[in-house]
Structures are given as C-alpha cells and as structure tokens.
mmCIF file of C-alpha atoms in Angstrom:
data_model
loop_
_atom_site.group_PDB
_atom_site.id
_atom_site.type_symbol
_atom_site.label_atom_id
_atom_site.label_comp_id
_atom_site.label_asym_id
_atom_site.label_seq_id
_atom_site.Cartn_x
_atom_site.Cartn_y
_atom_site.Cartn_z
ATOM 1 C CA MET A 161 69.679 111.560 51.806
ATOM 2 C CA GLU A 162 72.611 109.345 50.458
ATOM 3 C CA ASN A 163 71.301 106.375 52.380
ATOM 4 C CA ASN A 164 67.803 106.891 50.963
ATOM 5 C CA GLN A 165 69.549 106.811 47.363
ATOM 6 C CA ILE A 166 71.251 103.906 48.048
ATOM 7 C CA ASP A 167 68.356 101.914 49.204
ATOM 8 C CA ILE A 168 66.377 103.118 46.086
ATOM 9 C CA ALA A 169 68.978 101.793 43.932
ATOM 10 C CA VAL A 170 69.129 98.414 45.772
ATOM 11 C CA ILE A 171 65.391 97.971 45.846
ATOM 12 C CA TYR A 172 65.119 98.707 42.132
ATOM 13 C CA GLU A 173 67.969 96.386 41.207
ATOM 14 C CA GLN A 174 66.167 93.765 43.501
ATOM 15 C CA ALA A 175 62.965 94.268 41.458
ATOM 16 C CA LEU A 176 64.547 93.749 38.270
ATOM 17 C CA ALA A 177 66.023 90.542 39.538
ATOM 18 C CA ARG A 178 62.683 89.397 40.839
ATOM 19 C CA TYR A 179 61.190 89.948 37.580
ATOM 20 C CA GLN A 180 63.745 88.050 35.586
ATOM 21 C CA TRP A 181 63.121 85.076 37.994
ATOM 22 C CA GLY A 182 59.429 85.329 37.487
ATOM 23 C CA ASP A 183 58.793 86.564 40.790
ATOM 24 C CA TYR A 184 56.302 89.130 39.557
ATOM 25 C CA TYR A 185 54.468 89.844 42.823
ATOM 26 C CA GLY A 186 58.005 90.409 44.696
ATOM 27 C CA ALA A 187 58.849 92.865 41.458
ATOM 28 C CA ILE A 188 55.609 94.698 41.998
ATOM 29 C CA ALA A 189 56.157 94.978 45.792
ATOM 30 C CA ASP A 190 59.722 96.343 45.351
ATOM 31 C CA TYR A 191 58.713 98.863 42.627
ATOM 32 C CA THR A 192 55.924 100.071 44.795
ATOM 33 C CA THR A 193 58.268 100.705 47.478
ATOM 34 C CA VAL A 194 60.569 102.835 45.218
ATOM 35 C CA ILE A 195 57.868 104.830 43.840
ATOM 36 C CA GLU A 196 56.675 105.768 47.350
ATOM 37 C CA ILE A 197 59.770 107.530 47.523
ATOM 38 C CA GLU A 198 60.555 108.654 43.916
ATOM 39 C CA SER A 199 57.073 109.113 42.427
ATOM 40 C CA ASN A 200 57.946 111.137 39.481
ATOM 41 C CA ASN A 201 59.792 108.406 37.634
ATOM 42 C CA ALA A 202 58.273 107.131 34.390
ATOM 43 C CA GLU A 203 60.367 104.321 34.066
ATOM 44 C CA LEU A 204 59.387 102.820 37.684
ATOM 45 C CA TYR A 205 55.637 102.948 36.608
ATOM 46 C CA TYR A 206 56.071 101.426 33.341
ATOM 47 C CA ASN A 207 58.107 98.426 34.921
ATOM 48 C CA ARG A 208 55.556 97.912 37.363
ATOM 49 C CA GLY A 209 52.929 97.916 34.824
ATOM 50 C CA ILE A 210 54.950 95.133 32.914
ATOM 51 C CA ALA A 211 55.107 93.016 35.951
ATOM 52 C CA LYS A 212 51.155 93.553 36.550
ATOM 53 C CA HIS A 213 50.634 92.708 32.807
ATOM 54 C CA GLN A 214 52.645 89.306 33.354
ATOM 55 C CA ILE A 215 50.080 88.340 36.229
ATOM 56 C CA GLU A 216 47.169 89.409 34.000
ATOM 57 C CA ASP A 217 46.275 92.355 36.063
ATOM 58 C CA TYR A 218 45.397 94.476 33.016
ATOM 59 C CA GLN A 219 43.611 97.247 34.757
ATOM 60 C CA GLY A 220 46.523 97.853 37.229
ATOM 61 C CA ALA A 221 48.916 97.777 34.376
ATOM 62 C CA ILE A 222 46.659 100.175 32.349
ATOM 63 C CA PHE A 223 47.039 102.662 35.533
ATOM 64 C CA ASP A 224 50.901 102.245 35.650
ATOM 65 C CA TYR A 225 51.114 102.966 31.973
ATOM 66 C CA THR A 226 48.970 105.865 32.098
ATOM 67 C CA GLU A 227 50.942 107.380 34.958
ATOM 68 C CA ALA A 228 54.185 106.770 32.788
ATOM 69 C CA ILE A 229 52.784 108.596 29.902
ATOM 70 C CA LYS A 230 51.680 111.756 32.111
ATOM 71 C CA ILE A 231 55.253 111.914 33.067
ATOM 72 C CA ASN A 232 56.664 111.336 29.418
ATOM 73 C CA PRO A 233 54.301 111.414 26.854
ATOM 74 C CA SER A 234 56.968 111.032 24.132
ATOM 75 C CA ASN A 235 57.763 107.182 24.750
ATOM 76 C CA SER A 236 56.330 104.926 22.213
ATOM 77 C CA ASP A 237 56.770 101.873 24.429
ATOM 78 C CA PHE A 238 54.371 103.416 27.021
ATOM 79 C CA TYR A 239 51.747 103.705 24.350
ATOM 80 C CA ASN A 240 52.298 100.413 22.851
ATOM 81 C CA ASN A 241 52.155 98.439 26.207
ATOM 82 C CA ARG A 242 48.998 100.091 27.161
ATOM 83 C CA GLY A 243 47.556 99.502 23.920
ATOM 84 C CA LEU A 244 48.062 95.645 24.397
ATOM 85 C CA ALA A 245 46.745 96.115 27.861
ATOM 86 C CA ILE A 246 43.589 97.770 26.673
ATOM 87 C CA SER A 247 43.273 95.280 23.884
ATOM 88 C CA GLN A 248 43.307 92.407 26.537
ATOM 89 C CA ILE A 249 40.044 93.859 28.163
ATOM 90 C CA GLY A 250 38.123 94.064 24.871
ATOM 91 C CA TYR A 251 38.538 97.555 24.045
ATOM 92 C CA HIS A 252 40.183 97.033 20.591
ATOM 93 C CA GLN A 253 39.484 100.230 19.075
ATOM 94 C CA LYS A 254 40.982 102.374 21.927
ATOM 95 C CA ALA A 255 43.663 99.864 21.768
ATOM 96 C CA ILE A 256 44.304 100.679 18.110
ATOM 97 C CA ALA A 257 44.434 104.236 18.902
ATOM 98 C CA ASP A 258 47.455 103.821 21.390
ATOM 99 C CA LEU A 259 49.180 101.531 19.093
ATOM 100 C CA THR A 260 48.904 103.976 16.345
ATOM 101 C CA GLN A 261 50.142 106.812 18.504
ATOM 102 C CA ALA A 262 53.208 104.654 19.375
ATOM 103 C CA LEU A 263 53.706 104.416 15.521
ATOM 104 C CA GLN A 264 53.543 107.984 15.205
ATOM 105 C CA LEU A 265 56.319 108.410 17.854
ATOM 106 C CA SER A 266 58.345 105.378 16.349
ATOM 107 C CA PRO A 267 57.449 104.963 12.742
ATOM 108 C CA ASN A 268 60.055 102.340 12.201
ATOM 109 C CA ASP A 269 59.188 100.008 14.980
ATOM 110 C CA ALA A 270 58.380 96.573 13.460
ATOM 111 C CA ASP A 271 56.986 95.366 16.858
ATOM 112 C CA GLY A 272 54.595 98.335 16.820
ATOM 113 C CA TYR A 273 53.152 97.329 13.353
ATOM 114 C CA TYR A 274 52.958 93.634 14.553
ATOM 115 C CA ASN A 275 51.111 94.584 17.544
ATOM 116 C CA ARG A 276 48.526 96.541 15.921
ATOM 117 C CA GLY A 277 48.089 93.951 13.233
ATOM 118 C CA PHE A 278 47.591 91.412 15.916
ATOM 119 C CA VAL A 279 44.512 93.669 17.326
ATOM 120 C CA TYR A 280 43.104 94.120 13.835
ATOM 121 C CA GLU A 281 43.251 90.489 13.287
ATOM 122 C CA ALA A 282 41.327 90.088 16.563
ATOM 123 C CA ILE A 283 38.370 92.044 15.354
ATOM 124 C CA ALA A 284 38.433 90.248 11.929
ATOM 125 C CA ASP A 285 39.740 93.173 9.968
ATOM 126 C CA TYR A 286 42.017 91.010 8.110
ATOM 127 C CA GLU A 287 43.091 93.437 5.517
ATOM 128 C CA LYS A 288 44.398 95.931 7.744
ATOM 129 C CA ALA A 289 46.081 93.161 9.738
ATOM 130 C CA ILE A 290 47.729 91.890 6.627
ATOM 131 C CA THR A 291 48.950 95.475 5.808
ATOM 132 C CA ASP A 292 50.576 95.993 9.351
ATOM 133 C CA TYR A 293 52.051 92.549 9.432
ATOM 134 C CA THR A 294 53.625 93.521 5.667
ATOM 135 C CA GLU A 295 54.814 96.751 6.973
ATOM 136 C CA ALA A 296 56.595 94.804 10.092
ATOM 137 C CA LEU A 297 58.302 92.422 7.482
ATOM 138 C CA LYS A 298 59.441 95.434 5.310
ATOM 139 C CA ILE A 299 61.470 96.908 8.296
ATOM 140 C CA ASN A 300 62.514 93.535 9.527
ATOM 141 C CA PRO A 301 62.466 90.744 6.832
ATOM 142 C CA ASP A 302 63.314 88.086 9.302
ATOM 143 C CA TYR A 303 60.167 88.685 11.643
ATOM 144 C CA ASP A 304 58.810 85.146 11.528
ATOM 145 C CA GLU A 305 55.923 85.857 13.493
ATOM 146 C CA ALA A 306 54.735 88.431 11.272
ATOM 147 C CA ASN A 307 55.279 86.265 8.189
ATOM 148 C CA GLN A 308 53.448 83.431 9.481
ATOM 149 C CA LYS A 309 50.469 85.763 10.545
ATOM 150 C CA ARG A 310 50.328 87.241 6.942
ATOM 151 C CA GLU A 311 50.434 83.847 5.242
ATOM 152 C CA TYR A 312 47.804 82.521 7.491
ATOM 153 C CA LEU A 313 45.379 85.551 6.795
ATOM 154 C CA LEU A 314 46.021 85.407 3.088
ATOM 155 C CA SER A 315 45.380 81.746 3.048
ATOM 156 C CA LEU A 316 42.200 82.478 5.407
ATOM 157 C CA ILE A 317 40.810 85.241 2.862
ATOM 158 C CA GLU A 318 41.368 82.755 -0.207
ATOM 159 C CA LYS A 319 39.373 80.148 1.379
ATOM 160 C CA GLN A 320 36.538 82.398 2.490
ATOM 161 C CA SER A 321 36.339 83.998 -1.030
ATOM 162 C CA ALA A 322 36.166 80.420 -2.594
ATOM 163 C CA ALA A 323 33.490 79.237 -0.081
ATOM 164 C CA VAL A 324 31.300 82.254 -0.902
ATOM 165 C CA ALA A 325 31.905 81.651 -4.664
ATOM 166 C CA GLU A 326 30.802 78.020 -4.425
ATOM 167 C CA GLU A 327 27.788 78.968 -2.161
ATOM 168 C CA THR A 328 26.626 81.648 -4.849
ATOM 169 C CA THR A 329 26.845 79.008 -7.461
ATOM 170 C CA ALA A 330 25.068 76.425 -5.413
ATOM 171 C CA GLU A 331 22.041 78.932 -4.660
ATOM 172 C CA ALA A 332 21.919 79.756 -8.413
ATOM 173 C CA GLN A 333 21.616 76.181 -9.366
ATOM 174 C CA GLN A 334 18.988 75.422 -6.761
ATOM 175 C CA THR A 335 17.211 78.301 -8.025
ATOM 176 C CA GLU A 336 17.228 77.229 -11.598
ATOM 177 C CA ILE A 337 16.214 73.638 -10.486
ATOM 178 C CA GLU A 338 13.246 74.979 -8.396
ATOM 179 C CA THR A 339 12.202 77.021 -11.578
ATOM 180 C CA GLU A 340 12.154 74.117 -13.858
ATOM 181 C CA LYS A 341 10.202 71.852 -11.443
ATOM 182 C CA SER A 342 7.555 74.845 -10.718
ATOM 183 C CA PRO A 343 4.185 73.840 -12.503
ATOM 184 C CA ASP A 344 2.788 76.212 -15.379
ATOM 185 C CA VAL A 345 -0.202 78.073 -13.718
ATOM 186 C CA SER A 346 -2.881 78.195 -16.602
ATOM 187 C CA VAL A 347 -4.608 81.423 -17.643
ATOM 188 C CA GLU A 348 -7.944 79.913 -16.335
ATOM 189 C CA GLU A 349 -6.645 79.038 -12.947
ATOM 190 C CA SER A 350 -5.461 82.715 -12.564
ATOM 191 C CA LEU A 351 -8.857 84.114 -13.238
ATOM 192 C CA PRO A 352 -11.028 85.069 -10.306
ATOM 193 C CA GLN A 353 -14.125 82.855 -9.523
ATOM 194 C CA LYS A 354 -17.633 83.920 -9.581
ATOM 195 C CA PRO A 355 -18.437 86.606 -6.967
ATOM 196 C CA LYS A 356 -20.068 85.474 -3.981
ATOM 197 C CA ASN A 357 -23.592 86.614 -2.817
ATOM 198 C CA ASP A 358 -24.375 87.727 0.603
ATOM 199 C CA VAL A 359 -25.249 84.394 2.030
ATOM 200 C CA GLU A 360 -21.870 82.791 0.751
ATOM 201 C CA MET A 361 -19.998 85.898 2.153
ATOM 202 C CA GLU A 362 -21.727 85.210 5.585
ATOM 203 C CA LYS A 363 -20.908 81.452 5.342
ATOM 204 C CA SER A 364 -17.155 81.526 4.203
ATOM 205 C CA PRO A 365 -14.681 81.593 6.954
ATOM 206 C CA ASN A 366 -12.021 83.029 4.591
ATOM 207 C CA SER A 367 -13.986 85.730 3.076
ATOM 208 C CA ALA A 368 -11.932 88.455 4.895
ATOM 209 C CA LYS A 369 -8.659 87.060 4.120
ATOM 210 C CA SER A 370 -8.078 88.786 0.933
ATOM 211 C CA PRO A 371 -7.805 92.622 0.641
ATOM 212 C CA ILE A 372 -10.892 92.905 -1.510
ATOM 213 C CA GLY A 373 -12.760 90.228 0.310
ATOM 214 C CA SER A 374 -12.294 91.938 3.949
ATOM 215 C CA VAL A 375 -13.558 95.152 2.488
ATOM 216 C CA LEU A 376 -16.633 93.590 1.268
ATOM 217 C CA HIS A 377 -17.218 91.678 4.366
ATOM 218 C CA ARG A 378 -16.698 94.560 6.530
ATOM 219 C CA TYR A 379 -19.285 96.878 4.263
ATOM 220 C CA LEU A 380 -21.831 94.057 4.552
ATOM 221 C CA GLN A 381 -21.542 93.775 8.385
ATOM 222 C CA ARG A 382 -21.992 97.438 8.622
ATOM 223 C CA GLY A 383 -25.144 97.214 6.459
ATOM 224 C CA ARG A 384 -26.838 94.653 8.761
ATOM 225 C CA SER A 385 -25.761 96.553 11.713
ATOM 226 C CA VAL A 386 -27.572 99.734 10.607
ATOM 227 C CA GLU A 387 -30.730 97.730 9.763
ATOM 228 C CA LYS A 388 -30.719 96.228 13.218
ATOM 229 C CA THR A 389 -30.316 99.748 15.136
ATOM 230 C CA LEU A 390 -33.253 101.161 13.315
ATOM 231 C CA PRO A 391 -36.344 101.948 15.605
ATOM 232 C CA GLN A 392 -39.338 99.681 15.445
ATOM 233 C CA LYS A 393 -41.855 102.202 17.083
ATOM 234 C CA PRO A 394 -41.592 105.470 18.422
ATOM 235 C CA LYS A 395 -41.530 105.443 22.327
ATOM 236 C CA ASN A 396 -44.075 107.282 24.276
ATOM 237 C CA ASP A 397 -43.057 109.814 27.130
ATOM 238 C CA VAL A 398 -42.833 107.129 29.949
ATOM 239 C CA GLU A 399 -40.513 104.750 27.882
ATOM 240 C CA MET A 400 -38.417 107.792 26.870
ATOM 241 C CA GLU A 401 -37.849 108.860 30.430
ATOM 242 C CA LYS A 402 -36.886 105.154 31.392
ATOM 243 C CA SER A 403 -34.593 104.461 28.465
ATOM 244 C CA PRO A 404 -30.960 105.256 29.105
ATOM 245 C CA ASP A 405 -28.341 105.962 26.504
ATOM 246 C CA VAL A 406 -30.626 106.754 23.595
ATOM 247 C CA SER A 407 -28.597 106.158 20.321
ATOM 248 C CA VAL A 408 -28.646 108.349 17.198
ATOM 249 C CA GLU A 409 -30.208 105.464 15.360
ATOM 250 C CA GLU A 410 -33.072 104.850 17.948
ATOM 251 C CA THR A 411 -34.078 108.713 17.517
ATOM 252 C CA ILE A 412 -34.844 108.200 13.735
ATOM 253 C CA PRO A 413 -38.706 107.666 13.455
ATOM 254 C CA GLU A 414 -40.044 105.387 10.878
ATOM 255 C CA THR A 415 -42.768 107.972 9.837
ATOM 256 C CA ALA A 416 -43.126 111.701 10.584
ATOM 257 C CA PRO A 417 -45.113 112.107 13.921
ATOM 258 C CA SER A 418 -48.410 113.996 14.088
ATOM 259 C CA GLN A 419 -48.611 117.372 15.768
ATOM 260 C CA MET A 420 -50.089 115.867 18.704
ATOM 261 C CA GLU A 421 -47.294 113.340 19.179
ATOM 262 C CA MET A 422 -44.829 116.300 18.423
ATOM 263 C CA GLU A 423 -46.118 117.995 21.384
ATOM 264 C CA LYS A 424 -46.247 115.023 23.846
ATOM 265 C CA SER A 425 -42.772 113.804 22.797
ATOM 266 C CA PRO A 426 -39.817 115.468 24.826
ATOM 267 C CA ASP A 427 -37.024 116.915 23.043
ATOM 268 C CA VAL A 428 -34.158 114.080 22.485
ATOM 269 C CA SER A 429 -30.825 115.695 21.736
ATOM 270 C CA VAL A 430 -28.388 113.947 19.599
#
C-alpha cells in the first residue's frame, strides 16, 4: 500500500513536470496512470483535461472536466475550463452557461468575466462582451487584455454606427435625386385606352396580362368553346350506339324532336 502511494506521488510529480516542459502527451500518459489507481480524484481529471486542452483535444478535455465536476461540482475552475473547451468546438451558448456557472461560484473572478466576454465577442454580442470586460476591469484595474478588448469593441461599435448613419443618408439622397428626375405622368397618359373588341382581344398577345384583361379573355374563350360544342344535328340510333363518351353539350338538341323521334331515340343519360 505504501509503495503504491509512493508510486502515485512520483508519477504525479512527473506529470506536473512534463506539463511544465511542454511535454503534454507525456503528462497525459502519467495522469492516466495515476487515475487508474486513484479514480476519484477530481484534480487528476482536471489536470489531464488541461493537458488535452493544450494539444487541442477539446472533446477529451471536456470529458475530463466533466468527470472532475461530477466529483466536485463546487469548483469554479472546472466549469470555467469546460466552458472554454466547449466554446472551441462552436457551442457558444453552452459555453456561456458554464462560464456563468463559474461566475456564480466565484463572482470576484476577473478571468471568469474576461473569458465569458471573449465568448460573447465571438458571437458578435458586443454589448454583453463590453459589459463583461468592464466587470473584469472593476475587479482588476490592471487587466490589460480586458482593457484592450473593451477599447477595441467600443471603437468598432462607433465605426459601425457611423457607417450605418452614412449609408442611411446616402440612400435618402439617392431617393431624392430619383424623385427629382422622375418624369411627370400626365392625366391623359394615366387614363385607360379604348376597350378592345373581340377581334382585337384575340389578336393581342398581352390581353391576358392585366387582371381585367385576363378575366375578359377567359370569358370570351369560354363563350367560343360553348358555341363549338353545341350539336349540329341529332344523331340517329346507329350513330348514338357508335358514339363513345357523349358530353353534356352533345345531348342538347337544336329543336324539340317529334314524338316518333322520341320513341326511336334511346335514353341518353347526362
């Protein structure tokens, strides 16, 4: 048992040293060895997560930070680092949730505000980013990175506002110029022309383009189709038997048939 404790301490110190030297893969291997022996240590998962974070294994880092949170959910650093890793893979809203939780646990952490402001800036929510950078500066007035970020965003917003105002003015001026150049439309030009007769309606290729013209055009077409479908002469019994698909219009006689024709003619159902 004592030998195991000694081995764990040695390997743990070796992992810390390798991390300091930049040997992140070696540090990860050492932390993994220790975790296999002492799996309920939140700091081991956290430290291995940091090493994975350094080699941009963000999924692996998120896993280790989550394991650390399961063991000790009251440590703000665990949430803070997991939020940063989540942000790296594009889940910014979830990252903000973790960073907010970290600030609830440690409300005086200037780095926590800076990190959340950084994520807000990444999603172009500049107002909230400026607010967080400002909070970081209240806690630590010498926080140069927060001050630089804040000044940059304030300048950016000012330039954007000026650009929008300039564009709006230019559009208004262009509209005014176009209005001045627009020719006056006389009353006579705006009045409708003489209605077309049936022949002109048939010849005109654009007669169905306007709403009114299209209605008239369809009405005239419908009138002509009715005329074409009227029967010419009542069919005799043989013709009626041979004729398939008798339409409603074909059954309408021009004149009333005589009694004899009525007797000869088979019933034609509509």
